mmCIF file with all atom_site columns, C-alpha atoms in Angstrom:
data_model
loop_
_atom_site.group_PDB
_atom_site.id
_atom_site.type_symbol
_atom_site.label_atom_id
_atom_site.label_alt_id
_atom_site.label_comp_id
_atom_site.label_asym_id
_atom_site.label_entity_id
_atom_site.label_seq_id
_atom_site.pdbx_PDB_ins_code
_atom_site.Cartn_x
_atom_site.Cartn_y
_atom_site.Cartn_z
_atom_site.occupancy
_atom_site.B_iso_or_equiv
_atom_site.pdbx_formal_charge
_atom_site.auth_seq_id
_atom_site.auth_comp_id
_atom_site.auth_asym_id
_atom_site.auth_atom_id
_atom_site.pdbx_PDB_model_num
ATOM 1   C CA . MET A 1 1   ? 0.264   0.011  0.062   1.00 67.00 ? 118 MET A CA 1
ATOM 2   C CA . GLY A 1 2   ? 1.474   3.253  -0.680  1.00 80.00 ? 119 GLY A CA 1
ATOM 3   C CA . LYS A 1 3   ? 1.879   6.439  1.039   1.00 88.00 ? 120 LYS A CA 1
ATOM 4   C CA . ILE A 1 4   ? 0.142   9.841  1.348   1.00 90.00 ? 121 ILE A CA 1
ATOM 5   C CA . LEU A 1 5   ? 2.504   12.764 1.343   1.00 94.00 ? 122 LEU A CA 1
ATOM 6   C CA . LEU A 1 6   ? 1.275   16.127 2.449   1.00 94.00 ? 123 LEU A CA 1
ATOM 7   C CA . MET A 1 7   ? 2.816   19.324 0.755   1.00 95.00 ? 124 MET A CA 1
ATOM 8   C CA . GLY A 1 8   ? 2.268   22.402 2.425   1.00 92.00 ? 125 GLY A CA 1
ATOM 9   C CA . ASP A 1 9   ? 3.007   25.191 4.943   1.00 90.00 ? 126 ASP A CA 1
ATOM 10  C CA . LYS A 1 10  ? 4.503   24.515 8.158   1.00 91.00 ? 127 LYS A CA 1
ATOM 11  C CA . TYR A 1 11  ? 1.330   24.255 10.227  1.00 91.00 ? 128 TYR A CA 1
ATOM 12  C CA . THR A 1 12  ? -0.365  22.081 7.629   1.00 91.00 ? 129 THR A CA 1
ATOM 13  C CA . ALA A 1 13  ? 2.742   19.716 7.572   1.00 92.00 ? 130 ALA A CA 1
ATOM 14  C CA . SER A 1 14  ? 2.773   19.143 11.192  1.00 92.00 ? 131 SER A CA 1
ATOM 15  C CA . LEU A 1 15  ? -0.623  18.423 11.915  1.00 90.00 ? 132 LEU A CA 1
ATOM 16  C CA . PHE A 1 16  ? -0.560  15.796 9.383   1.00 90.00 ? 133 PHE A CA 1
ATOM 17  C CA . ARG A 1 17  ? 2.578   14.541 11.020  1.00 93.00 ? 134 ARG A CA 1
ATOM 18  C CA . MET A 1 18  ? 0.992   14.013 14.225  1.00 92.00 ? 135 MET A CA 1
ATOM 19  C CA . VAL A 1 19  ? -1.771  11.576 12.367  1.00 90.00 ? 136 VAL A CA 1
ATOM 20  C CA . GLY A 1 20  ? 1.244   10.016 11.240  1.00 90.00 ? 137 GLY A CA 1
ATOM 21  C CA . THR A 1 21  ? 1.146   11.028 7.302   1.00 90.00 ? 138 THR A CA 1
ATOM 22  C CA . GLU A 1 22  ? 4.434   12.015 5.470   1.00 94.00 ? 139 GLU A CA 1
ATOM 23  C CA . ALA A 1 23  ? 4.363   15.819 4.867   1.00 94.00 ? 140 ALA A CA 1
ATOM 24  C CA . GLN A 1 24  ? 6.842   17.926 3.149   1.00 94.00 ? 141 GLN A CA 1
ATOM 25  C CA . VAL A 1 25  ? 6.998   21.961 3.661   1.00 95.00 ? 142 VAL A CA 1
ATOM 26  C CA . VAL A 1 26  ? 7.343   23.973 0.401   1.00 93.00 ? 143 VAL A CA 1
ATOM 27  C CA . GLU A 1 27  ? 7.868   27.788 1.139   1.00 92.00 ? 144 GLU A CA 1
ATOM 28  C CA . ASP A 1 28  ? 7.734   28.693 -2.277  1.00 92.00 ? 145 ASP A CA 1
ATOM 29  C CA . PRO A 1 29  ? 5.198   27.662 -4.580  1.00 91.00 ? 146 PRO A CA 1
ATOM 30  C CA . PHE A 1 30  ? 7.643   27.903 -7.974  1.00 93.00 ? 147 PHE A CA 1
ATOM 31  C CA . ASN A 1 31  ? 8.825   25.065 -6.421  1.00 92.00 ? 148 ASN A CA 1
ATOM 32  C CA . LEU A 1 32  ? 6.150   22.681 -6.348  1.00 91.00 ? 149 LEU A CA 1
ATOM 33  C CA . GLN A 1 33  ? 6.371   21.364 -9.896  1.00 91.00 ? 150 GLN A CA 1
ATOM 34  C CA . LYS A 1 34  ? 9.995   20.407 -8.771  1.00 92.00 ? 151 LYS A CA 1
ATOM 35  C CA . GLU A 1 35  ? 8.627   18.903 -5.306  1.00 93.00 ? 152 GLU A CA 1
ATOM 36  C CA . ILE A 1 36  ? 5.827   17.014 -7.303  1.00 91.00 ? 153 ILE A CA 1
ATOM 37  C CA . ASP A 1 37  ? 8.182   15.676 -10.039 1.00 90.00 ? 154 ASP A CA 1
ATOM 38  C CA . ASN A 1 38  ? 10.734  14.281 -7.048  1.00 92.00 ? 155 ASN A CA 1
ATOM 39  C CA . ALA A 1 39  ? 7.519   12.352 -5.234  1.00 90.00 ? 156 ALA A CA 1
ATOM 40  C CA . LYS A 1 40  ? 6.346   11.200 -8.496  1.00 88.00 ? 157 LYS A CA 1
ATOM 41  C CA . LYS A 1 41  ? 10.130  9.403  -8.798  1.00 90.00 ? 158 LYS A CA 1
ATOM 42  C CA . ARG A 1 42  ? 9.712   7.782  -5.604  1.00 86.00 ? 159 ARG A CA 1
ATOM 43  C CA . GLY A 1 43  ? 7.592   5.251  -6.689  1.00 85.00 ? 160 GLY A CA 1
ATOM 44  C CA . ASP A 1 44  ? 6.287   4.580  -3.490  1.00 89.00 ? 161 ASP A CA 1
ATOM 45  C CA . VAL A 1 45  ? 3.691   7.525  -3.150  1.00 90.00 ? 162 VAL A CA 1
ATOM 46  C CA . ASP A 1 46  ? -0.198  7.206  -4.144  1.00 89.00 ? 163 ASP A CA 1
ATOM 47  C CA . LEU A 1 47  ? -1.444  10.214 -3.351  1.00 90.00 ? 164 LEU A CA 1
ATOM 48  C CA . ILE A 1 48  ? 0.066   13.493 -2.936  1.00 91.00 ? 165 ILE A CA 1
ATOM 49  C CA . LEU A 1 49  ? -2.347  15.842 -0.838  1.00 93.00 ? 166 LEU A CA 1
ATOM 50  C CA . ILE A 1 50  ? -1.344  20.345 -1.955  1.00 93.00 ? 167 ILE A CA 1
ATOM 51  C CA . THR A 1 51  ? -2.915  23.009 0.224   1.00 91.00 ? 168 THR A CA 1
ATOM 52  C CA . ARG A 1 52  ? -4.561  25.319 -1.504  1.00 90.00 ? 169 ARG A CA 1
ATOM 53  C CA . ASP A 1 53  ? -2.903  28.362 -0.497  1.00 88.00 ? 170 ASP A CA 1
ATOM 54  C CA . LEU A 1 54  ? 0.525   26.710 -1.738  1.00 90.00 ? 171 LEU A CA 1
ATOM 55  C CA . TYR A 1 55  ? -1.103  25.786 -4.933  1.00 90.00 ? 172 TYR A CA 1
ATOM 56  C CA . GLU A 1 56  ? -3.092  28.913 -5.833  1.00 89.00 ? 173 GLU A CA 1
ATOM 57  C CA . PRO A 1 57  ? -0.468  31.184 -7.347  1.00 90.00 ? 174 PRO A CA 1
ATOM 58  C CA . VAL A 1 58  ? 0.725   28.666 -9.426  1.00 92.00 ? 175 VAL A CA 1
ATOM 59  C CA . LYS A 1 59  ? -2.706  26.987 -10.687 1.00 87.00 ? 176 LYS A CA 1
ATOM 60  C CA . GLU A 1 60  ? -1.995  27.862 -14.256 1.00 88.00 ? 177 GLU A CA 1
ATOM 61  C CA . LYS A 1 61  ? 1.007   26.276 -14.644 1.00 87.00 ? 178 LYS A CA 1
ATOM 62  C CA . LEU A 1 62  ? -0.191  22.832 -12.781 1.00 85.00 ? 179 LEU A CA 1
ATOM 63  C CA . GLU A 1 63  ? -3.886  22.376 -13.598 1.00 84.00 ? 180 GLU A CA 1
ATOM 64  C CA . THR A 1 64  ? -2.797  20.316 -16.355 1.00 79.00 ? 181 THR A CA 1
ATOM 65  C CA . VAL A 1 65  ? -0.120  18.187 -14.778 1.00 76.00 ? 182 VAL A CA 1
ATOM 66  C CA . ILE A 1 66  ? -2.402  17.580 -11.881 1.00 77.00 ? 183 ILE A CA 1
ATOM 67  C CA . SER A 1 67  ? -5.643  16.676 -13.804 1.00 76.00 ? 184 SER A CA 1
ATOM 68  C CA . ASN A 1 68  ? -3.822  14.253 -15.809 1.00 75.00 ? 185 ASN A CA 1
ATOM 69  C CA . GLN A 1 69  ? -2.168  12.445 -13.251 1.00 73.00 ? 186 GLN A CA 1
ATOM 70  C CA . THR A 1 70  ? -3.375  8.784  -12.346 1.00 74.00 ? 187 THR A CA 1
ATOM 71  C CA . LYS A 1 71  ? -0.190  7.417  -10.083 1.00 82.00 ? 188 LYS A CA 1
ATOM 72  C CA . PRO A 1 72  ? 0.073   9.321  -7.675  1.00 88.00 ? 189 PRO A CA 1
ATOM 73  C CA . LEU A 1 73  ? -3.307  10.566 -7.685  1.00 87.00 ? 190 LEU A CA 1
ATOM 74  C CA . ILE A 1 74  ? -2.564  14.490 -6.954  1.00 89.00 ? 191 ILE A CA 1
ATOM 75  C CA . THR A 1 75  ? -5.300  16.880 -4.978  1.00 87.00 ? 192 THR A CA 1
ATOM 76  C CA . VAL A 1 76  ? -5.674  20.107 -3.537  1.00 88.00 ? 193 VAL A CA 1
ATOM 77  C CA . ILE A 1 77  ? -6.885  20.630 -0.456  1.00 87.00 ? 194 ILE A CA 1
ATOM 78  C CA . PRO A 1 78  ? -7.619  23.422 2.088   1.00 83.00 ? 195 PRO A CA 1
ATOM 79  C CA . SER A 1 79  ? -5.562  24.998 4.844   1.00 73.00 ? 196 SER A CA 1
ATOM 80  C CA . PRO A 1 80  ? -6.157  26.674 7.578   1.00 72.00 ? 197 PRO A CA 1
ATOM 81  C CA . PHE A 1 81  ? -5.080  30.148 5.846   1.00 67.00 ? 198 PHE A CA 1
ATOM 82  C CA . SER A 1 82  ? -7.125  29.354 2.716   1.00 63.00 ? 199 SER A CA 1
ATOM 83  C CA . GLU A 1 83  ? -11.067 29.655 1.866   1.00 64.00 ? 200 GLU A CA 1
ATOM 84  C CA . SER A 1 84  ? -12.351 25.763 1.901   1.00 59.00 ? 201 SER A CA 1
ATOM 85  C CA . LYS A 1 85  ? -14.681 25.080 -0.732  1.00 63.00 ? 202 LYS A CA 1
ATOM 86  C CA . PRO A 1 86  ? -16.611 22.094 -0.914  1.00 66.00 ? 203 PRO A CA 1
ATOM 87  C CA . MET A 1 87  ? -14.653 19.153 -1.691  1.00 63.00 ? 204 MET A CA 1
ATOM 88  C CA . ASP A 1 88  ? -16.575 16.773 -4.553  1.00 70.00 ? 205 ASP A CA 1
ATOM 89  C CA . VAL A 1 89  ? -15.476 13.447 -2.976  1.00 67.00 ? 206 VAL A CA 1
ATOM 90  C CA . ARG A 1 90  ? -17.833 11.319 -5.815  1.00 74.00 ? 207 ARG A CA 1
ATOM 91  C CA . ARG A 1 91  ? -15.360 12.635 -8.401  1.00 75.00 ? 208 ARG A CA 1
ATOM 92  C CA . MET A 1 92  ? -12.313 12.206 -6.541  1.00 68.00 ? 209 MET A CA 1
ATOM 93  C CA . ILE A 1 93  ? -12.981 8.433  -6.186  1.00 69.00 ? 210 ILE A CA 1
ATOM 94  C CA . LEU A 1 94  ? -14.118 7.902  -9.763  1.00 73.00 ? 211 LEU A CA 1
ATOM 95  C CA . ARG A 1 95  ? -10.760 9.732  -10.927 1.00 71.00 ? 212 ARG A CA 1
ATOM 96  C CA . ALA A 1 96  ? -8.874  7.365  -8.531  1.00 67.00 ? 213 ALA A CA 1
ATOM 97  C CA . LEU A 1 97  ? -10.335 4.199  -10.089 1.00 69.00 ? 214 LEU A CA 1
ATOM 98  C CA . GLY A 1 98  ? -9.684  5.607  -13.349 1.00 71.00 ? 215 GLY A CA 1
ATOM 99  C CA . PHE A 1 99  ? -12.947 6.950  -14.399 1.00 74.00 ? 216 PHE A CA 1
ATOM 100 C CA . GLY A 1 100 ? -12.491 10.446 -14.503 1.00 61.00 ? 217 GLY A CA 1
#
């Protein structure tokens, strides 16, 4: 079974580490593409969670990368500093199964 990797700010990373999830602090959103590429090379990561505040500044650059990625599955989650929006869990599950 693969790992979950969070990429985000130090506060969100600390929260995820407390529950046993691997977390990586990414300070500069413009380094996010490089960090995603490094995580994809590892092979043991099945899910990458990216905090919304990290994703928003580089959204246009990463949108196609994230939408076309099947393994690891990449999804954007809210952080304590971002405005939260409802998540479409059904869409996420279908996409994880290869139907979306």
